[in-house]
Coordinates of C-alpha atoms in Angstrom, one line a residue:
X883 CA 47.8 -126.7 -69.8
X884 CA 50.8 -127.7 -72.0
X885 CA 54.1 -126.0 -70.7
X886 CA 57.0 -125.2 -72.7
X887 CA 59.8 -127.7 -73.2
X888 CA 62.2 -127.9 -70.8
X889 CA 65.2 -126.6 -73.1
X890 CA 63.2 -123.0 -73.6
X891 CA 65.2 -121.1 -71.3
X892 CA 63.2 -119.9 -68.8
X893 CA 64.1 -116.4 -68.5
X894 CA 62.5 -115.9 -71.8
X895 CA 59.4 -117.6 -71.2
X896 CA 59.4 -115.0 -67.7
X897 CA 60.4 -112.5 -70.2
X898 CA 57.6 -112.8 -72.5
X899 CA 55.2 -113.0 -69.4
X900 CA 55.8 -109.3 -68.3
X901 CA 55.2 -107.9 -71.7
X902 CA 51.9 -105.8 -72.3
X903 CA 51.5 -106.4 -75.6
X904 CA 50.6 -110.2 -76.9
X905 CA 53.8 -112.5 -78.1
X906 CA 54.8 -115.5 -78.5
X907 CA 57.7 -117.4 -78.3
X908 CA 58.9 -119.5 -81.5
X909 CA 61.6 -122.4 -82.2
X910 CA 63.1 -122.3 -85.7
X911 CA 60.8 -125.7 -86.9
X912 CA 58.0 -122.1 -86.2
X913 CA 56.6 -124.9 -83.1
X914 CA 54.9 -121.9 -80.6
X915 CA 56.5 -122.8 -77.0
X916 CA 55.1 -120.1 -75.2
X917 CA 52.0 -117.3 -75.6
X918 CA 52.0 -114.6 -72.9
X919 CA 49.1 -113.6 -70.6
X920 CA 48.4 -110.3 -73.5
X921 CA 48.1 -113.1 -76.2
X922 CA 45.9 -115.5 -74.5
X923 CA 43.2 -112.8 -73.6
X924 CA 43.2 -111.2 -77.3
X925 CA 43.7 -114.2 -79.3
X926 CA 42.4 -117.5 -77.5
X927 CA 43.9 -120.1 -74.7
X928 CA 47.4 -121.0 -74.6
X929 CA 46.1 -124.7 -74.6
X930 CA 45.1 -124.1 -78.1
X931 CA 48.6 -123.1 -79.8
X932 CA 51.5 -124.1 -77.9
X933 CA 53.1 -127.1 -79.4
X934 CA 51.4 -126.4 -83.0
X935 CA 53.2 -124.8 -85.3
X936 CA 52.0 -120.7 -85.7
X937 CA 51.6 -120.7 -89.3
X938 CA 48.6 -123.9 -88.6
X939 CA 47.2 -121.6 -85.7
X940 CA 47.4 -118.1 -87.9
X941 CA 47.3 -118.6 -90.9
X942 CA 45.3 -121.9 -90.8
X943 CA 47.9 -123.0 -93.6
X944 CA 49.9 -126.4 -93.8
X945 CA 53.0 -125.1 -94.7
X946 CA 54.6 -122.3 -93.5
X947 CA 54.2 -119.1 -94.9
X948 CA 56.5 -118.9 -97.4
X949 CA 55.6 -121.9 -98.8
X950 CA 51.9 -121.0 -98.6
X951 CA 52.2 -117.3 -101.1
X952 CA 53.2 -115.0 -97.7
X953 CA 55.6 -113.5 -97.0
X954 CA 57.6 -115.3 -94.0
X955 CA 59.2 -112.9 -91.3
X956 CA 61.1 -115.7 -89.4
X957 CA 62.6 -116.9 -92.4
X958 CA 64.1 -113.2 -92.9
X959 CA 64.7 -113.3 -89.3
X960 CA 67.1 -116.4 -89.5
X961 CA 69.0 -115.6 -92.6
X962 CA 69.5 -111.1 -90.7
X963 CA 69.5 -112.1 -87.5
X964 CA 67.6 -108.7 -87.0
X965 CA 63.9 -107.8 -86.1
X966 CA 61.3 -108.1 -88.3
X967 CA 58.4 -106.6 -89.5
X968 CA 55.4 -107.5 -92.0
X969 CA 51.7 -107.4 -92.0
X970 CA 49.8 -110.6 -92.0
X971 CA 46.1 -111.7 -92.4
X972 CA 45.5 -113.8 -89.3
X973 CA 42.6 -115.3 -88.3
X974 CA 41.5 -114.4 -84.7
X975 CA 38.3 -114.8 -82.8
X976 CA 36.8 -111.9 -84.6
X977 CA 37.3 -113.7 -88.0
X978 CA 40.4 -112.7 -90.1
X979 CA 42.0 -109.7 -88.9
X980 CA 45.5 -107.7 -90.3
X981 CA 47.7 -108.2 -88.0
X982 CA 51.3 -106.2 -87.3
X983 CA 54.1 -109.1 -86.6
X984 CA 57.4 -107.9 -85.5
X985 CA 59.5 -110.6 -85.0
X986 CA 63.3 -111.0 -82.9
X987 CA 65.6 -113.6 -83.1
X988 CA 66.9 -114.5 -79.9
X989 CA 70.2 -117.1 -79.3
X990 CA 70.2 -118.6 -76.1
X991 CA 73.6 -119.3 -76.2
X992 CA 76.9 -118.8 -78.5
X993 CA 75.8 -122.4 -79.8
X994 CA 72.5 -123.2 -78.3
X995 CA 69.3 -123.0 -80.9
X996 CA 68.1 -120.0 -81.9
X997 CA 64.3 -118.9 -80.4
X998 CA 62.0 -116.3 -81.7
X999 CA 59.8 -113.8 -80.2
X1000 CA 56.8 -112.6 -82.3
X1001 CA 55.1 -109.6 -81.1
X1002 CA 51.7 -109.1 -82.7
X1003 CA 49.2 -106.4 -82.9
X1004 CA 45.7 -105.4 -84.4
X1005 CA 46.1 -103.1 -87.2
X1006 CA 42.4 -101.3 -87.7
X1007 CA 44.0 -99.8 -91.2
X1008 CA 41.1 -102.0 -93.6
X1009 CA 39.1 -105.0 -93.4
X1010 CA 39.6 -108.3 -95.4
X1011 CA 35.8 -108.5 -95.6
X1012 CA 32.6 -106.0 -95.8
X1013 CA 32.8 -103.9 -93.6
X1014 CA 30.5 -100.0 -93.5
X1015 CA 33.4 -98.1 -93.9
X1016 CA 37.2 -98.2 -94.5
X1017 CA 39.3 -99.9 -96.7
X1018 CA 38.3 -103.1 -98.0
X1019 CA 40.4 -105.9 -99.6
X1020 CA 42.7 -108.9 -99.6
X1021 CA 44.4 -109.1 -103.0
X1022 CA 48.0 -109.3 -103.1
X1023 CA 48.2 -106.1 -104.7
X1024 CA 46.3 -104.4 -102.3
X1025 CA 48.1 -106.6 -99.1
X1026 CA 51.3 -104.9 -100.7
X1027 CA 50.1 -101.5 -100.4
X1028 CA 48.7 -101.6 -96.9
X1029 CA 51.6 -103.0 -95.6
X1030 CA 53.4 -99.8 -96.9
X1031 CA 50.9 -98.1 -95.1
X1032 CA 51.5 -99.7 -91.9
X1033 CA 55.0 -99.0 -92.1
X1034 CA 54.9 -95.7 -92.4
X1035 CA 52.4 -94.5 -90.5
X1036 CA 53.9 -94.1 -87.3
X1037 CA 56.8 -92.1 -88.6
X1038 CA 56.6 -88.4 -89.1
X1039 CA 57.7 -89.1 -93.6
X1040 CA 55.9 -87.2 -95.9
X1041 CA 53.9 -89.7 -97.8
X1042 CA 52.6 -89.1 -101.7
X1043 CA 49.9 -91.0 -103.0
X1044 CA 49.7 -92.3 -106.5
X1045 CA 47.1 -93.9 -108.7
X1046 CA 44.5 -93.3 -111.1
X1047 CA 40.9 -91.6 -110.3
X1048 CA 38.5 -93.9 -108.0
X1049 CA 41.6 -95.9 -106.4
X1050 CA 40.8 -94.7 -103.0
X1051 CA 43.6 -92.2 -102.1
X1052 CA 41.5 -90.0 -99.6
X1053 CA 40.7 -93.4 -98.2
X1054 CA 44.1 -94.3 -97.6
X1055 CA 45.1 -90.6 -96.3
X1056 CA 42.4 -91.3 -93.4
X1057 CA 44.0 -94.5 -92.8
X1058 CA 47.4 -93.1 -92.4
X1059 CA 46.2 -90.4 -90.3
X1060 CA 44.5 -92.5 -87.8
X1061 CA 47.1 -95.4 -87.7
X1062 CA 49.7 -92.1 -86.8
X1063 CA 50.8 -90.6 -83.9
X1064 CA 48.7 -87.7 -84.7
X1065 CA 45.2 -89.2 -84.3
X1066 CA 44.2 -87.6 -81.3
X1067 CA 44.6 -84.3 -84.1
X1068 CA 42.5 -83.1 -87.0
X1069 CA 43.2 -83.9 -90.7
X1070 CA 43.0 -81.2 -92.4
X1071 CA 42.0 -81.6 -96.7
X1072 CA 43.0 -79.5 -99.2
X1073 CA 41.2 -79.8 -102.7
X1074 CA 44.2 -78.0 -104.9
X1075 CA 42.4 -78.3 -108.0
X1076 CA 39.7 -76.0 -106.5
X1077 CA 41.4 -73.8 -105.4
X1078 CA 42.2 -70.4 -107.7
X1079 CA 45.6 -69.3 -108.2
X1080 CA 45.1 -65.5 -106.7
X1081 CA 43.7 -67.1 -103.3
X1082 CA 45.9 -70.5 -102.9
X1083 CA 48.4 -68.4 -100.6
X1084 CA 45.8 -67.3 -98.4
X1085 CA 43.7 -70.3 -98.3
X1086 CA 46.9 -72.0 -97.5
X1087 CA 48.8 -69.8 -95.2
X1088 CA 46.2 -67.3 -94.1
X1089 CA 46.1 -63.5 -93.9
X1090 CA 45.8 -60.6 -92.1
X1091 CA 43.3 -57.9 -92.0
X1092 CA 43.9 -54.9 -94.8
X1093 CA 46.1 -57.4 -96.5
X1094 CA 44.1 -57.0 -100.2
X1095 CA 40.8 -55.8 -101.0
X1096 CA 38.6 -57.9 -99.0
X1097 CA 40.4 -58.9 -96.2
X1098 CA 38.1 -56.9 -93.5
X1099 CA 39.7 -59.1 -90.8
X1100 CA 42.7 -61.4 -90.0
X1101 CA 41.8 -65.3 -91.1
X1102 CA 44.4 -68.4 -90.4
X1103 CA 45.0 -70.6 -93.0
X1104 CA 44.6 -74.3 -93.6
X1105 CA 48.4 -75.3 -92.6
X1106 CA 47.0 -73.3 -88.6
X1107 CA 43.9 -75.5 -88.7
X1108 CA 46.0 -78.7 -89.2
X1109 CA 48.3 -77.9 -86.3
X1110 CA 49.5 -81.0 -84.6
X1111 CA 47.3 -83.3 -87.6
X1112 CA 47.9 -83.6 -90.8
X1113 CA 48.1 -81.9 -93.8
X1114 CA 46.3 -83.8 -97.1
X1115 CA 47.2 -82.5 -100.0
X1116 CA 44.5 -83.5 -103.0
X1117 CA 45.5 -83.2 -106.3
X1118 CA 48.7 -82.0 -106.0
X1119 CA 49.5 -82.0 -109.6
X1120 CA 47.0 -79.1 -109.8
X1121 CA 48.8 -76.9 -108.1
X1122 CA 49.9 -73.9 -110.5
X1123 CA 53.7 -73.7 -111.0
X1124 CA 54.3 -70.2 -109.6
X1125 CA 52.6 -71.5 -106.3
X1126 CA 54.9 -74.5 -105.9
X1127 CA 57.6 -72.7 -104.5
X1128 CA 55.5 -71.7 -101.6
X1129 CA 54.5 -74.8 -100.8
X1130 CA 58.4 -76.1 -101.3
X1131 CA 59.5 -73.5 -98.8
X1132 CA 57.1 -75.0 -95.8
X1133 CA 57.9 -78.1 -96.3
X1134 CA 61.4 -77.4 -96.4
X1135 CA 62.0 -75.2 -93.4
X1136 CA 58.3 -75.9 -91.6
X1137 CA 57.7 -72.3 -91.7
X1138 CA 55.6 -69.8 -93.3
X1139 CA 53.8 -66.1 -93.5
X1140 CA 50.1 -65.4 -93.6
X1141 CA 49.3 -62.8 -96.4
X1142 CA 50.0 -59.2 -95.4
X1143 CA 52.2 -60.5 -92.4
X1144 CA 56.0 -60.5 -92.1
X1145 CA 55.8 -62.8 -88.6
X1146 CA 57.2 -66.2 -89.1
X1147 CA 55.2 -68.8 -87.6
X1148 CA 56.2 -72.7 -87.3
X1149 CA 54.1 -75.0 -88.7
X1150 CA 53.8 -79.0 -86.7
X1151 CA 52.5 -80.5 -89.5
X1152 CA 52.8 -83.9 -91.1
X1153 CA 51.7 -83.5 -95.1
X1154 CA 50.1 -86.6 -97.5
X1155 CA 49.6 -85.3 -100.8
X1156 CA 47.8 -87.0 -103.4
X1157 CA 47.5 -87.3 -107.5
X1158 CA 46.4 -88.9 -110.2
X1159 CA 48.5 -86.8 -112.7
X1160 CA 52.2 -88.4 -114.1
X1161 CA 54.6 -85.6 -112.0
X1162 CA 57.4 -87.5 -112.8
X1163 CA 56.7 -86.7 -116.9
X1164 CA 55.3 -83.3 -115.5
X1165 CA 58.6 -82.6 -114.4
X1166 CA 60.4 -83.6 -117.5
X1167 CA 58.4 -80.8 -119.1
X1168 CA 58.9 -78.5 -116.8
X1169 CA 55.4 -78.2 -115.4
X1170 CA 56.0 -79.2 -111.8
X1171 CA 59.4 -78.5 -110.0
X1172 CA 61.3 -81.2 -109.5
X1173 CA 62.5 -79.9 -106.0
X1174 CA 59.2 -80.3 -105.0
X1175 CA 58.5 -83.3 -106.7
X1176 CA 61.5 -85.2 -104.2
X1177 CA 60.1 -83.2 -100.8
X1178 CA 56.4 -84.2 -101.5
X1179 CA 57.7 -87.7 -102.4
X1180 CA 59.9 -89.2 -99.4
X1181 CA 57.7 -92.1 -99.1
X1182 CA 55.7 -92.8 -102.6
X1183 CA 52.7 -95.6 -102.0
X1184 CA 51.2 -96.6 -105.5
X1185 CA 47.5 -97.6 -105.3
X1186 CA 46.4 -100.6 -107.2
X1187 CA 43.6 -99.9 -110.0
X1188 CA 40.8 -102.4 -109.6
X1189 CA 41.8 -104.7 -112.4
X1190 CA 44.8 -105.7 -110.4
X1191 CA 42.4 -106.5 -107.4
X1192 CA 40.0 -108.6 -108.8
X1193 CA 39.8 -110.7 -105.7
X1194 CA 38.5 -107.6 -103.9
X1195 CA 35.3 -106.9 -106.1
X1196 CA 32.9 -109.1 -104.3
X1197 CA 33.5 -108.2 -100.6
X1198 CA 33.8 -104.2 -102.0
X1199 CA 30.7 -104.9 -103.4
X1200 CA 28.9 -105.9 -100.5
X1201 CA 30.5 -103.2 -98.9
X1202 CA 29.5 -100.6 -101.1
X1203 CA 26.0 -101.7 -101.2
X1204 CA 25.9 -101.3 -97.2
X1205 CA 27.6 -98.0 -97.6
X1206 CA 25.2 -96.4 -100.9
X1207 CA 21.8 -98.1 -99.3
X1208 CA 22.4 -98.6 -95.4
X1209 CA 19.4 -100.2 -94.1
X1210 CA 18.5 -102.4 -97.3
X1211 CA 20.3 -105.4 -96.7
X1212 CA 20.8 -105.4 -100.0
X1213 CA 22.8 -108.7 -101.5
X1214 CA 23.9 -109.7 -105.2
X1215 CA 22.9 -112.5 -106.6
X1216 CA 25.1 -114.9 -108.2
X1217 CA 24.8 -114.1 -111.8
X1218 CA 24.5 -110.2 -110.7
X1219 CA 28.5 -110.6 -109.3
X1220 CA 29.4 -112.5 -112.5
X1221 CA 28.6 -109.5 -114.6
X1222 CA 30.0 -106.8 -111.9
X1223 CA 33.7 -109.1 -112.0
X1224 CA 33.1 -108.9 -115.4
X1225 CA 33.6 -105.0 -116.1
X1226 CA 37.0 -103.1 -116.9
X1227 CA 36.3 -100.8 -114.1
X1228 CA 38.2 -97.4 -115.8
X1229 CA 37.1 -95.9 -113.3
X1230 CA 38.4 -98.2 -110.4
X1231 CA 36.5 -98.1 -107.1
X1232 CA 34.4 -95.2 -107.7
X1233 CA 33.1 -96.5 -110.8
X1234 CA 32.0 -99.6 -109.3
X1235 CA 30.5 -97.7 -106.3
X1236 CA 28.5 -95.6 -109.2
X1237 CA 27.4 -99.2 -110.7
X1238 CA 26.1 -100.4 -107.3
X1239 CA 23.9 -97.3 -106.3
X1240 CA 22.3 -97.6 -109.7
X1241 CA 21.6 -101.1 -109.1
X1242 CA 20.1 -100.2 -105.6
X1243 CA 18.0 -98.0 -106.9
X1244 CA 16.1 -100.3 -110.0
X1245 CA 15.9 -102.8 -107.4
X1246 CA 12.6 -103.5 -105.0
X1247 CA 13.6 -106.5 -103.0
X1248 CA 17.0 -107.5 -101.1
X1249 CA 18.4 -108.7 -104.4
X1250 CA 20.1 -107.6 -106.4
X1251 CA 19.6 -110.1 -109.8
X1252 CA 21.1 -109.9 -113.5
X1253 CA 18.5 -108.2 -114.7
X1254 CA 18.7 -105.4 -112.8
X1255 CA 22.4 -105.4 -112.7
X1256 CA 22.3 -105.4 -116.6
X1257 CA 20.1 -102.1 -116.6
X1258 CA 22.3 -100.5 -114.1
X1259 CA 25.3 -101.2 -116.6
X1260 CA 22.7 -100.6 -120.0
X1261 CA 22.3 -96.6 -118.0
X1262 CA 25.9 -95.6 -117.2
X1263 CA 28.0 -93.0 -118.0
X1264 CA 29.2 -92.8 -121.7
X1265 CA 32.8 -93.7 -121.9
X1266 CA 35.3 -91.1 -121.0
X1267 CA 37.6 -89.8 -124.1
X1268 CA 39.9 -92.5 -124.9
X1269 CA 38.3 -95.3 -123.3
X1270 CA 36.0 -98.5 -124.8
X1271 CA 32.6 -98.4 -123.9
X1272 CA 32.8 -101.0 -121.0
X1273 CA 28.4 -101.2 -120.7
X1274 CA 26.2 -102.2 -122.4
X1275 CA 25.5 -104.1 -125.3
X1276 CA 29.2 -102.9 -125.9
X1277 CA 30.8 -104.5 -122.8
X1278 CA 34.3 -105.0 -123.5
X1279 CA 35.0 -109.3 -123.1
X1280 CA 37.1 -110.7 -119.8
X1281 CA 40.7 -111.3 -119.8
X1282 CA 41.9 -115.1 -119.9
X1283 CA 42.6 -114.8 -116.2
X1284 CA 39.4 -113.3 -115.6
X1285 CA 37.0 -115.3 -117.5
X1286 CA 38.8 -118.6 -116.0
X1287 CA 37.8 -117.5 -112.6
X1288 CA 34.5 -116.9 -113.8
X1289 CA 34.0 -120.4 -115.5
X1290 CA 35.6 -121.9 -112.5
X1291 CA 32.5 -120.1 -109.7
X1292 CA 29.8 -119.4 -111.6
X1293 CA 27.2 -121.7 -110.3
X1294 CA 24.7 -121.9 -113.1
X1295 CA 24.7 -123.1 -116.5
X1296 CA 27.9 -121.6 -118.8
X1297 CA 25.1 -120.8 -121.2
X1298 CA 23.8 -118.3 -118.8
X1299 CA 27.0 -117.0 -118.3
X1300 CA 27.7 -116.6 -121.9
X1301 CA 24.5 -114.2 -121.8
X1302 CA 25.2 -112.8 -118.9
X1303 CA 28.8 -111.5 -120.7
X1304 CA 26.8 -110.3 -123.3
X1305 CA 28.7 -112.8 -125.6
X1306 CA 27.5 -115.8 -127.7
X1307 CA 27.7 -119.3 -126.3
X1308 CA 29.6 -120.6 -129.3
X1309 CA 32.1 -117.4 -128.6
X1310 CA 32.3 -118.6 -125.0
X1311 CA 32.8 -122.3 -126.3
X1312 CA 35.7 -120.6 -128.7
X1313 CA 37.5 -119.1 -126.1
X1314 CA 37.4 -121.6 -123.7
X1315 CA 38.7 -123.8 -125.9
X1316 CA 41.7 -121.3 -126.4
X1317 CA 42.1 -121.6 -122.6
X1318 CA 42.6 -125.5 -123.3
X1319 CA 44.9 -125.5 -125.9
X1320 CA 47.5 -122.7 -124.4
X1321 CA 47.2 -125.3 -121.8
X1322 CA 47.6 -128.2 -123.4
X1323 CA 50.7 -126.0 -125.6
X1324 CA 52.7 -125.3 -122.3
X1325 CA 51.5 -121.8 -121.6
X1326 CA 50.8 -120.8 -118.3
X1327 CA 47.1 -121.4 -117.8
X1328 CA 45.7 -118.2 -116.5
X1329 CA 44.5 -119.8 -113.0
X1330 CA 44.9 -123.0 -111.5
X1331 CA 41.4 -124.7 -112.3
X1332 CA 41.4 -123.8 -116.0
X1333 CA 42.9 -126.9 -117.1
X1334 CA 39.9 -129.1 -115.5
X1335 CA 37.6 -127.6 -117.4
X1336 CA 35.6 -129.4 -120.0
X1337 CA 36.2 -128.3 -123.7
X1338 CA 33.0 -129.8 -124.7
X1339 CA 30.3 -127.6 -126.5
X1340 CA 27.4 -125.4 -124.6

């Protein structure tokens, strides 16, 4: 078994030993000297990592990180000379897993070299592949946005949720509630756009018995029932303005009064709100109060739309299919994912999720082929107001970036792809050529393959 070199001071090597959780011990050319007992029974023998450098054993890379597109926490480490933190994709024995690094610089000396200790640990807050249920992806948009997640989950920071419809924001409140210290506690959802204006105080805060026509007996609120959990506010932009103050005043002092009562009770609460609504222009026009619009917002997350993820359509896909037909084994065919990657998606993942259950169902076998997936789209939902029809025989084209991805994977014939767009084959030869010349004009081809591509007719 390969020991550390003999200048690794052995104290830290002891150190690292004794440690529950798995680490590893780093010199600044990121060679692993040392992986501790915790690390070799999670993540594999120390015979297979010390001496190789981590970003070769985590990331499979060979560079380091921040040569590589990630983000590199020693690098931060060296230049602050304090801890820390980022979330990584590492692969593992399980396959590729997000992992939490916190990483310390250590000096051994005033003038010795400088050593670095990298603590790692699973985070279960999504999957980088299918998975039947969760959060799925591996884009860099949505890597950004979990690792704002992970960060704040431990804390006790009111966290507000922003994105459009079908991004996944009571996803990602389930996430945060689970990855926080109140797991063991219930998480309590509040729909405010259901709720009526004469009953949001007493769904909220509760009442007492005789405290307006109705109330035959005493009933706690939904701020009691997520005592010690959390609170999830959904569609907070809904919530009339004359019934904001009431929400300001428990989140600002942690108390409140049930309906009819004068008691003050406490309330241990952590809240996540949500919306899909602009509050900051809501405030400008004086339709949401800007008090509350700070208190709700300590820590803002902004959730990706599905255009910016791209990269995550084909393992959502698969795990939406597992999810809307459990059972099936359902798969997409080639030419099927062409034309789902394809779509503008207005309606992010929830639109998508509607695509693939409508496919499931005009499909008999395990496959799911272009035919089918073209009468799924040919069936949808007319447009919402505002919006281009995206199905159909009115299917709005690819973007540069996304129709050179396309050209680069599709595995059949680009005349089959030009049908399966709905487009013409000469319009496909047209704008591929476009892709050339920009190209060949010093633009900034829209993806790294584009510029092998042959220009020569269909």
């Amino acid at each position: 078994m390969p020991k550390p070199p003999s200048s690794v001071p052995a104290e830290l090597v002891s150190l690292l030993e004794g440690l529950p959780e798995p680490h590893i011990l780093m010199d600044e050319q990121y060679l692993i000297l040392a992986a501790n007992a915790a690390y070799r029974r999670q993540f594999g023998p120390q015979d297979e990592v010390v001496n190789r450098p981590c970003y070769a054993v985590s990331h499979h890379f060979t560079l380091p990180c921040d040569q590589a597109g990630e983000t590199c926490p020693r690098a931060q480490a060296l230049l602050s000379g304090q801890v820390q933190r980022v979330l990584h994709l590492h692969h593992t024995p399980q396959g590729e897993e997000y992992v939490q690094i916190e990483l310390t610089p250590v000096r051994g000396s005033a003038s010795g070299p400088v050593f670095f200790i990298e603590k790692m640990a699973h985070q279960p807050l999504a999957q980088p592949r299918p998975s039947a249920e969760g959060l799925v992806g591996r884009s860099p948009a949505f890597r950004h946005m979990l690792g704002l997640v992970a960060r704040v989950a431990p804390s006790q920071a009111s966290v507000l949720l922003l994105g459009e419809s079908g991004t996944g924001k009571e996803l990602v409140a389930h996430a945060l509630h689970r990855a926080s210290q109140r797991a063991h506690r219930p998480l309590v959802p509040v729909d405010c756009s259901s709720l009526p204006e004469a009953l949001f105080e007493s769904e909220l805060f509760g009442h007492e018995k005789g405290a307006f026509t109705g109330a035959t007996q005493a009933r706690p609120g939904l701020v009691e029932s997520a005592h010690g959990g959390t609170l999830f506010l959904d569609e907070v932009g809904d919530i009339p303005l004359a019934q904001q103050v009431k929400l300001l005043r428990l989140l600002e002092t942690g108390t409140y009064r049930r309906v009819g009562s004068t008691e003050l009770r406490h309330a241990d609460i952590r809240v996540v709100s949500a919306t899909h609504r602009p509050l900051a222009q809501m405030v400008t026009e004086g339709r949401f109060r800007e008090d509350l619009y700070y208190r709700l917002g300590i820590f803002p997350i902004h959730l990706p739309p599905l255009r910016e993820r791209r990269e995550d359509i084909a393992p959502l896909a698969q795990a939406l299919l597992e999810r809307v037909a459990p059972g099936r084994q359902l798969q997409l065919a080639a030419g099927a994912l062409v034309l789902v990657q394809a779509q503008p998606f207005p309606g992010n993942v929830r639109e998508l999720r509607n695509l693939l259950e409508r496919a499931a169902l005009l499909c008999d076998g395990h496959t799911i082929g272009q035919e089918q997936m073209r009468a799924a789209l040919a069936c949808g939902l007319a447009p919402a107001a505002g919006q281009v029809a995206p199905h159909g025989m009115e299917k709005i084209p690819p973007d540069d970036a996304t129709l050179a991805h396309l050209l680069a994977d599709y595995p059949g014939r680009r005349a089959d792809l030009a049908r399966s767009l709905g487009m013409s084959e000469r319009s496909l030869y047209r704008r591929l050529q476009q892709l050339k010349r920009r190209a060949t004009d010093g633009g900034r081809p829209p993806c790294g393959s584009i510029e092998s591509l042959p220009c020569s007719p269909l």
